Amino acid sequence: MKRTIIFILLFSIALTAVSQSKKRGRVKRKYRNVEQVSQNLPQVIMRGLVRDAARIPIAGAGIEIEGLTKLVHSNEFGQFMLSGLPTGRLRIRVSCLGYQTRTIDYVLQPGFNDHYFTLERGSIPLETEIATTQNREKQISDIPAAVSVSTQLNARILGITDFSELAVLEPGLHFEKLGAGNSGFSIQGANASSGFPGLSPSVAVFADQVPVSQPGGFSAEWFDMERVEILKGPQNVLFARNALNGAVHFISKKPEDEFGGYISAGAGNFSNKEIQAAVNYPIVEDKLFVRAAGIFHDQNGYVENTFGGTLNGKNVLGGRFSVRFLPAWNHKIDLQLNYQKSDDPGTAFINLWVPDENGETGLFDYRASLNRGEDLGSEAERMDATLTYRFFRDEHNYWTSVTSFRKNNTAAKWDADGTSFPALEMNNETNANLFYQEIRYNFMRGSFTNGSFGLNYFQEKGNLSQSLISADEMINQILSSQGNFTMPGQSRFPVQPKPLNPNPMANFPLSGNHNEAFSDKRKTHSAQAFLHYTYQWRRRLFFTIGASAIYDRLQLNHESEFSGGETSSLGQFSGAAPNLIYSPAEQQELKKNSLSFTGQAGLTYRWNENFNFYLNAARGRRPQVLQFTWDGKPLITGSETVYSGEGGWKTIIKKRIFWDVNGFYRRHFNVQTLQWNGEPGTALLAANGKATSYGAETGLKVAVIPGLNVFGNYAWMQSAFDSTGLDGKDFLYAANSFARAPEHSFSAGFSAKARIVQKMWIFAAPWYAWQSHFWFTEANTPGIEQPAYGVLNVNFGIEMADPDLVLSIYGTNLLEEKYIASAGHWGGQFGMPTFVPGAPRMFGAKLTWRF
């Protein structure tokens, strides 16, 4: 019954939005707090364009009429339309973050009224930040949610070149890369499950309106990007099935109607070499434009492998070709083609307690002894094509179709035990094909209601093949070595010494060389219907609701085999014998269909263009996961649910200060967590826990004087699992904190620019980021943790105006802070966790020519 009522409400609102007549009978209007009620008034419409002093359109600017419940935002072309207006003199206000507010008195006549607005930057402007998190362009000061934007300009000033640096800058955001085809984001403590393919992420990643669900589906490089939008909290309504804890949206630069581009070349330590270039060319004026961009980045690893080669480096080659076609004023067609290939050296998975070939232990001599030498490494090849078509009925009412096909292939070889012993060596290959189609309608009625509704379909077919070579004797030798780390109460093997049994595995038969393999074939079909609706009830009061229905069809085919050598005796403890990980089994099939609903609601009080206060509530969901237990039994891990409440404000002071504050409280149910005990009947992932998280974040940006800007961000968070699970029994992780959830984190810095001679400037942008202690797993195991640490980065150089040249010198982690980038991994499943050291000090120089 509830589902039927929800569908009826969604359909009724959508039908009203589309079919409402342009002609109105009795219209109630308000101007300067004076009610005017008339019948049969002529239609009065105002249309216009918002642009800057250089006549460049400004998207996301707010246009409102004093005294009326009329507020719209300019579209991607800077255009706007206000309808249902009275005739006569009205006062119109146009505002946008980074510009001076423009106010004019305008006499409206019956019919269409046209006017262009030019906004001035002012002598000390803030940076303009526009986002499309609500499926339409808005300045972030008008978006009632925890949203942050990193623009191309901001990245260039601070010297950000990949998403790991962006994550350091943004409190609450973590980025983990474990090779060319294995990376992921986590937000406010949600585990990204990097390193374990097949597990559903809790943060949705989108690239130009298309979901990227595979860990290897996107590059870590900041490459010809317009901006990156980061949304925190449940976002399932507009960002689909994986947006339980937030979303990250990459938006690349699009072709424009003018010739231009850039070439950038740089070099640095660890034999770093990088080249980026892009060119924009208008083929037919105002009709057809193209843009081509390319990247090459090669860097040796910063960890030496005593068996040969280096670890934790990169080798990336890629390109992008984009076309924009405007056949008529109300048609826009975008085609984008991407190709990228990465061939990285191996990842430095290091055991902290077993000495390397030189007899030393630890991470921060940046040396490892991984016995496979230069054979270690990872590869990823990505190709995609996206066609976006938009049909405008007018400036704010339009249809959008997004069609995309993506293909990802990855391969990796790594040393899972992190030592010089051939104890546990793994290889895997993945390939995935993704098809995505969305049809969306953006609507605005009467200039006081707006929103979007639509349907999308997501299909993904992925194959994972993983093989391993292990030796029980070697694993036991590592576990029994002096000072070795074990996971108390969670190791799947009885390796912990006891007074009456100092060597519990002394009489246990241990095998030598063992080979096994397993493969997973996954098919995901997901269809979503969604609605997002905002109603301006009063001049300063807005209500927002959103709802989505998602139908999933999941299928997993699993097969495992004993492929050679001796049988693994250690597999008996998890029921996997004669294998170590998965019990041998012929191909098995597991299917699951489900229908789920998520929603959100919000209230916004907009005092004026300089102050917003908001309250939001949302229900988020992370989909079910199909698995097979270690002993070969099918297992469906339940969906995770989050109920979230948040509130905050955003304010602009004197057009020189932007301050935003957000606080949140969330209840988590059926939390999906990694398991480490390996008992029979269990699998890699479990979902039974309940938890609570709450916290607050604030950000400040100040334009101090011309050429000097200061920024700072701070986040505070608490999280804890309940003492009992959903089944009422004591929960394994009771009172533990979320993984990757520091209690405190902040970043701060400034950018300064001063003219030294005519047409030449010097600039500098230092920034520092710090975070308190956090755990790498929900088990909160002592030793698998990161103490508080901070990094200092700087970017400085010289800029010229004619020619447009920039010479920049950069440095990251200048204080040589020792920190862990990642910990746990597959080795942790067998009581011998591995650790990846964070990058040491890096520096280099870059020359960029813009034309």
XYZ file of C-alpha atoms in Angstrom, residues 56-559:
504
model
C 31.231 35.472 -20.860
C 27.936 33.914 -19.702
C 27.624 33.196 -15.980
C 25.850 29.973 -15.081
C 24.114 29.476 -11.730
C 23.508 33.151 -10.954
C 20.409 33.905 -8.862
C 17.769 36.201 -10.355
C 14.951 37.362 -8.091
C 12.310 40.074 -7.906
C 11.888 41.953 -4.668
C 8.560 41.322 -3.003
C 7.640 38.304 -5.146
C 8.135 34.569 -4.664
C 10.220 34.410 -7.801
C 13.754 33.035 -7.795
C 15.492 31.340 -10.711
C 19.094 30.540 -11.579
C 20.721 31.113 -14.936
C 21.283 27.966 -16.976
C 24.575 26.683 -18.407
C 24.456 29.396 -21.110
C 23.765 32.184 -18.604
C 20.133 32.467 -19.735
C 17.076 32.801 -17.519
C 13.312 33.313 -17.715
C 10.842 34.694 -15.158
C 7.160 34.103 -15.836
C 3.825 34.961 -14.222
C 4.885 38.549 -13.535
C 2.733 41.680 -13.082
C 3.150 44.705 -15.325
C 4.722 47.888 -14.061
C 7.922 48.812 -12.268
C 9.735 46.018 -10.449
C 13.095 45.783 -8.741
C 15.262 42.920 -10.025
C 18.313 41.610 -8.208
C 21.002 39.431 -9.809
C 23.721 37.834 -7.688
C 26.473 35.261 -7.946
C 29.283 34.198 -5.654
C 32.412 36.072 -6.709
C 30.536 39.013 -8.274
C 28.962 42.227 -7.078
C 25.163 42.054 -6.799
C 23.376 44.025 -9.508
C 19.997 45.649 -8.781
C 17.882 47.525 -11.329
C 14.379 48.935 -11.585
C 12.635 47.705 -14.690
C 9.226 48.547 -16.157
C 7.587 45.352 -17.390
C 5.252 45.431 -20.371
C 2.755 42.730 -21.388
C 4.388 39.948 -23.389
C 8.145 39.307 -23.498
C 10.675 41.602 -21.863
C 14.381 41.084 -22.598
C 17.368 42.360 -20.648
C 21.058 41.513 -20.356
C 22.742 41.790 -16.959
C 26.481 42.383 -16.608
C 28.024 41.502 -13.258
C 31.279 43.098 -12.136
C 33.958 41.187 -10.297
C 34.900 43.924 -7.900
C 38.407 44.708 -6.733
C 38.628 41.834 -4.201
C 36.503 38.937 -5.483
C 35.920 35.445 -4.168
C 36.216 32.563 -6.596
C 32.983 31.604 -8.345
C 31.877 28.053 -7.567
C 28.991 26.513 -9.502
C 27.633 22.987 -9.024
C 25.007 20.807 -10.696
C 24.247 18.595 -7.712
C 20.489 19.202 -8.130
C 20.562 18.578 -11.910
C 20.719 22.293 -12.649
C 23.383 24.967 -12.353
C 23.511 26.797 -9.016
C 26.095 28.773 -7.096
C 27.096 26.679 -4.082
C 25.897 29.383 -1.677
C 22.341 28.596 -2.883
C 22.613 24.797 -2.569
C 21.116 23.714 0.780
C 23.400 20.772 1.469
C 26.967 19.807 2.389
C 28.549 20.394 -1.020
C 32.066 21.462 -1.906
C 33.570 22.231 -5.289
C 37.165 22.161 -6.436
C 37.574 24.036 -9.715
C 40.288 23.879 -12.319
C 41.476 27.318 -11.202
C 41.690 26.224 -7.584
C 43.592 23.073 -8.520
C 46.029 25.062 -10.654
C 46.704 27.591 -7.891
C 47.311 24.928 -5.233
C 49.206 22.578 -7.556
C 46.748 19.684 -7.249
C 47.445 17.045 -9.894
C 45.570 13.963 -8.668
C 42.674 12.993 -6.431
C 44.865 11.836 -3.553
C 45.953 15.462 -3.069
C 42.341 16.636 -3.359
C 41.326 14.175 -0.624
C 44.023 15.537 1.684
C 42.657 19.054 1.144
C 39.004 18.119 1.803
C 38.246 17.070 5.421
C 36.142 13.932 5.654
C 37.205 12.699 2.216
C 39.646 9.814 1.761
C 41.073 8.424 -1.446
C 42.846 5.078 -1.646
C 44.808 3.824 -4.637
C 46.246 0.296 -4.636
C 47.415 0.074 -8.221
C 46.319 1.178 -11.667
C 42.945 -0.543 -11.572
C 42.047 -0.327 -7.916
C 41.058 2.942 -6.291
C 38.112 4.357 -4.412
C 36.724 7.156 -2.249
C 35.309 7.059 1.254
C 33.405 9.894 2.928
C 33.052 10.480 6.667
C 34.329 7.051 7.608
C 32.527 4.811 5.131
C 34.835 1.998 4.060
C 35.518 2.053 0.324
C 36.541 -1.650 0.375
C 39.448 -0.946 -1.950
C 41.499 -4.032 -2.668
C 38.501 -6.369 -2.605
C 36.808 -6.406 -6.039
C 33.116 -7.160 -6.177
C 32.183 -5.312 -2.985
C 29.732 -2.477 -3.462
C 31.167 0.988 -2.716
C 29.343 3.366 -0.389
C 30.304 6.485 -2.348
C 28.948 6.956 -5.854
C 31.493 8.144 -8.416
C 30.165 9.884 -11.521
C 32.049 11.145 -14.554
C 30.138 13.658 -16.707
C 26.721 12.420 -15.466
C 27.611 8.728 -15.877
C 28.108 6.357 -12.899
C 31.492 4.663 -12.527
C 30.933 1.675 -10.281
C 34.133 -0.337 -10.795
C 37.189 0.544 -8.668
C 39.233 0.609 -11.862
C 36.702 2.703 -13.751
C 38.397 6.069 -13.330
C 41.862 7.538 -13.250
C 43.454 9.189 -10.242
C 44.834 12.008 -12.427
C 43.365 15.520 -12.497
C 43.198 15.798 -16.279
C 41.589 18.682 -18.244
C 38.929 18.922 -15.563
C 36.395 21.737 -15.206
C 35.599 20.916 -11.589
C 34.999 18.148 -9.050
C 31.827 18.236 -6.965
C 31.791 16.463 -3.580
C 28.496 15.711 -1.829
C 28.376 14.353 1.713
C 25.554 12.327 3.207
C 22.979 10.057 1.492
C 22.507 11.067 -2.175
C 20.616 8.075 -3.613
C 17.793 10.152 -5.109
C 19.926 11.860 -7.754
C 23.092 9.716 -7.652
C 21.536 6.258 -7.663
C 22.309 3.007 -5.892
C 25.819 3.454 -4.444
C 25.456 6.954 -2.955
C 24.805 5.801 0.609
C 27.358 8.157 2.162
C 27.881 10.659 -0.611
C 28.978 11.182 -4.197
C 31.956 12.496 -6.154
C 31.264 13.928 -9.597
C 34.058 14.633 -12.107
C 33.130 17.203 -14.765
C 35.573 17.581 -17.633
C 36.043 20.703 -19.729
C 33.678 20.972 -22.680
C 34.265 22.476 -26.136
C 33.713 26.225 -26.397
C 33.098 28.708 -29.199
C 36.606 30.134 -29.263
C 40.080 28.972 -30.184
C 42.427 28.276 -27.291
C 44.241 25.695 -25.251
C 47.360 24.964 -23.257
C 50.540 22.894 -23.191
C 52.120 21.936 -19.880
C 55.354 20.053 -19.272
C 56.997 19.208 -15.979
C 59.655 17.159 -14.232
C 60.486 16.253 -10.663
C 62.189 13.819 -8.329
C 61.743 10.051 -8.687
C 62.280 10.656 -12.438
C 58.887 12.303 -12.697
C 57.909 13.360 -16.220
C 54.516 14.779 -17.177
C 52.955 16.417 -20.211
C 49.392 17.674 -20.592
C 47.888 19.519 -23.528
C 44.481 20.584 -24.797
C 43.181 22.549 -27.757
C 39.719 23.989 -28.333
C 38.673 24.767 -31.903
C 35.382 26.183 -33.274
C 34.699 24.541 -36.642
C 31.470 26.405 -37.395
C 30.890 29.638 -35.472
C 28.139 29.319 -32.871
C 27.356 25.799 -34.127
C 30.121 23.226 -33.964
C 33.157 23.088 -31.642
C 35.693 20.398 -30.793
C 38.183 19.897 -27.978
C 41.070 17.438 -27.799
C 43.211 16.793 -24.722
C 46.019 14.406 -23.845
C 48.107 13.364 -20.858
C 51.354 11.494 -20.257
C 52.657 10.996 -16.722
C 55.498 8.703 -15.757
C 57.139 8.449 -12.354
C 59.326 5.838 -10.720
C 58.079 4.397 -7.470
C 59.210 5.941 -4.204
C 59.757 2.520 -2.571
C 62.791 0.471 -3.601
C 62.290 -3.278 -3.996
C 65.491 -5.135 -3.128
C 64.414 -7.915 -5.523
C 64.374 -5.431 -8.403
C 62.433 -2.400 -9.579
C 60.494 0.207 -7.627
C 57.035 0.278 -6.083
C 54.234 2.871 -5.860
C 54.974 4.677 -9.116
C 52.792 5.550 -12.074
C 52.713 5.432 -15.854
C 49.662 6.976 -17.499
C 48.869 7.744 -21.126
C 45.460 8.990 -22.173
C 43.376 11.265 -24.333
C 39.929 12.799 -24.636
C 38.049 14.061 -27.696
C 34.856 16.097 -27.306
C 32.381 17.570 -29.779
C 29.583 20.060 -29.127
C 26.955 20.660 -31.804
C 24.262 23.350 -31.527
C 22.037 22.776 -34.579
C 19.348 25.176 -33.313
C 18.773 27.455 -30.344
C 16.980 24.727 -28.403
C 19.153 21.703 -29.257
C 22.518 20.776 -27.756
C 24.472 17.609 -28.558
C 27.676 16.605 -26.768
C 29.821 13.640 -27.722
C 32.799 12.618 -25.612
C 35.343 9.862 -26.223
C 37.935 8.835 -23.618
C 40.854 6.460 -23.691
C 43.438 5.879 -20.999
C 46.029 3.228 -20.286
C 48.001 2.850 -17.070
C 50.945 0.549 -16.510
C 52.089 1.081 -12.935
C 54.876 -0.694 -11.054
C 53.845 -2.865 -8.123
C 52.215 -1.685 -4.918
C 54.358 -1.694 -1.776
C 52.407 -4.054 0.471
C 54.872 -4.397 3.356
C 54.859 -6.589 6.471
C 56.052 -4.504 9.414
C 57.418 -7.326 11.568
C 59.384 -9.566 9.211
C 62.846 -8.174 8.316
C 63.725 -7.406 4.710
C 66.873 -8.711 2.988
C 68.962 -6.179 4.868
C 67.610 -7.379 8.207
C 65.551 -4.233 8.773
C 61.867 -3.797 9.552
C 59.517 -0.867 9.175
C 58.017 1.275 6.447
C 59.815 4.535 6.323
C 63.165 3.606 4.946
C 61.027 3.201 1.795
C 62.541 -0.154 1.043
C 60.795 -3.521 0.666
C 61.842 -7.070 -0.121
C 59.027 -8.504 -2.233
C 60.264 -11.678 -3.848
C 58.579 -11.274 -7.253
C 60.706 -8.246 -8.100
C 59.889 -6.451 -11.349
C 57.168 -8.970 -12.137
C 54.930 -7.045 -9.722
C 52.684 -4.396 -11.243
C 49.218 -3.395 -12.361
C 47.646 -2.382 -15.645
C 44.372 -0.712 -16.531
C 42.837 0.172 -19.869
C 39.695 2.312 -20.002
C 37.559 3.339 -22.933
C 34.229 5.124 -22.941
C 31.869 7.031 -25.200
C 29.117 9.310 -23.927
C 26.418 11.037 -25.978
C 24.372 13.749 -24.274
C 21.409 15.362 -26.003
C 19.416 18.249 -24.554
C 16.197 19.666 -25.959
C 15.119 23.009 -24.503
C 11.461 23.951 -24.339
C 12.666 27.192 -22.801
C 15.513 28.329 -20.561
C 14.510 26.166 -17.567
C 12.346 23.399 -19.022
C 14.249 20.816 -21.016
C 14.737 17.136 -21.728
C 18.140 15.490 -21.311
C 19.259 12.129 -22.634
C 22.569 10.621 -21.488
C 23.806 7.475 -23.242
C 27.139 5.944 -22.321
C 29.187 2.824 -22.888
C 32.322 2.076 -20.865
C 34.855 -0.731 -21.023
C 37.472 -1.380 -18.330
C 40.189 -4.025 -18.296
C 42.644 -4.424 -15.427
C 45.371 -6.846 -14.385
C 47.502 -6.916 -11.260
C 50.241 -8.969 -9.626
C 51.049 -8.365 -5.980
C 52.822 -9.863 -3.001
C 50.035 -10.327 -0.443
C 52.266 -11.413 2.463
C 54.540 -8.353 2.182
C 57.780 -10.267 2.770
C 60.632 -11.882 0.858
C 59.030 -15.302 1.433
C 56.874 -16.843 -1.324
C 54.097 -17.303 1.248
C 51.111 -15.672 -0.457
C 51.262 -14.324 -4.002
C 48.207 -13.149 -5.923
C 47.247 -12.255 -9.472
C 43.966 -11.040 -10.837
C 42.351 -9.886 -14.046
C 39.078 -8.029 -14.404
C 37.053 -6.826 -17.324
C 33.799 -4.943 -17.187
C 31.378 -3.512 -19.712
C 28.948 -0.832 -18.598
C 25.946 0.630 -20.391
C 24.004 3.577 -19.004
C 20.945 5.410 -20.251
C 19.130 8.253 -18.528
C 16.211 10.352 -19.694
C 15.514 13.332 -17.482
C 13.163 16.285 -17.571
C 14.031 19.529 -15.790
C 11.038 21.693 -15.091
C 10.158 25.093 -13.711
C 6.606 26.358 -13.327
C 5.718 29.935 -12.500
C 9.325 30.670 -11.476
C 8.601 29.374 -7.966
C 8.674 25.586 -8.420
C 11.449 23.640 -10.051
C 12.946 20.196 -10.114
C 13.626 17.175 -12.248
C 12.313 13.678 -12.742
C 13.430 10.835 -14.927
C 14.353 7.244 -15.506
C 17.734 5.608 -15.852
C 18.971 2.141 -16.623
C 22.341 0.756 -15.616
C 23.783 -2.511 -16.900
C 27.156 -3.906 -15.958
C 28.793 -7.202 -16.806
C 32.034 -7.915 -15.036
C 34.432 -10.835 -14.768
C 37.053 -11.353 -12.096
C 39.689 -14.086 -12.302
C 42.040 -14.419 -9.346
C 44.799 -16.934 -8.736
C 47.173 -17.417 -5.866
C 50.283 -19.338 -4.923
C 50.714 -20.031 -1.232
C 52.774 -22.115 1.161
C 51.373 -23.061 4.567
C 54.870 -23.505 5.962
C 55.864 -19.999 4.948
C 52.631 -18.480 6.289
C 53.174 -20.188 9.635
C 56.795 -19.037 9.661
C 55.648 -15.431 9.210
C 52.955 -15.784 11.861
C 55.390 -17.385 14.300
C 58.280 -14.979 13.806
C 59.422 -12.994 16.827
C 57.338 -9.887 17.411
C 54.894 -10.843 14.673
C 51.566 -9.117 14.662
C 48.407 -11.197 15.057
C 44.825 -10.010 15.079
C 43.598 -10.814 18.619
C 40.392 -12.823 18.586
C 40.116 -12.610 14.801
C 42.863 -14.707 13.254
C 41.467 -17.704 11.420
C 44.454 -19.783 12.615
C 45.388 -20.776 16.218
C 48.723 -18.980 16.100
C 48.665 -17.037 19.369
C 50.979 -18.563 22.010
C 49.399 -19.576 25.304
C 51.048 -20.605 28.617
C 50.170 -24.280 28.180
C 50.684 -24.255 24.442
C 53.443 -21.871 23.352
C 53.334 -23.179 19.764
C 49.712 -24.179 19.020
C 50.500 -25.282 15.459
C 53.678 -27.255 16.153
C 52.114 -30.643 15.402
C 49.846 -29.418 12.630
C 50.644 -30.780 9.123
C 51.707 -27.848 6.948
C 51.966 -28.029 3.173
C 54.449 -26.486 0.799
C 53.634 -25.003 -2.585
C 49.886 -24.677 -3.231
C 47.997 -23.263 -6.239
C 44.347 -22.322 -6.502
C 42.101 -20.012 -8.519
C 38.594 -18.649 -8.455
C 36.453 -16.593 -10.804
C 33.376 -14.430 -10.337
C 31.077 -13.312 -13.125
C 28.709 -10.572 -12.083
C 25.730 -9.104 -13.891
C 23.933 -6.054 -12.584
C 20.758 -4.641 -14.080
C 19.423 -1.607 -12.271
C 16.508 0.671 -13.196
C 15.684 3.835 -11.281
C 12.807 6.322 -11.297
C 13.430 9.557 -9.434
C 11.877 12.912 -8.639
C 13.455 16.008 -7.093
C 11.119 18.933 -6.413
C 11.577 22.389 -4.832
C 8.679 24.682 -3.982
C 9.108 28.341 -3.021
C 6.310 28.687 -0.476
C 7.190 32.207 0.640
C 9.693 34.739 -0.597
C 12.277 33.376 1.850
C 11.036 29.847 2.484
C 11.647 26.810 0.260
C 10.586 23.173 0.602
C 12.397 20.340 -1.171
C 11.389 16.706 -1.511
C 12.989 13.863 -3.392
C 12.209 10.213 -3.902
C 13.572 7.352 -5.929
C 12.615 3.763 -6.618
C 15.362 1.345 -7.679
C 14.831 -2.127 -9.066
C 17.946 -4.332 -9.046
C 18.554 -7.678 -10.725
C 21.824 -9.159 -9.497
C 23.544 -12.323 -10.623
C 26.799 -13.922 -9.509
C 28.429 -17.015 -11.015
C 31.238 -18.339 -8.857
C 33.764 -21.073 -9.574
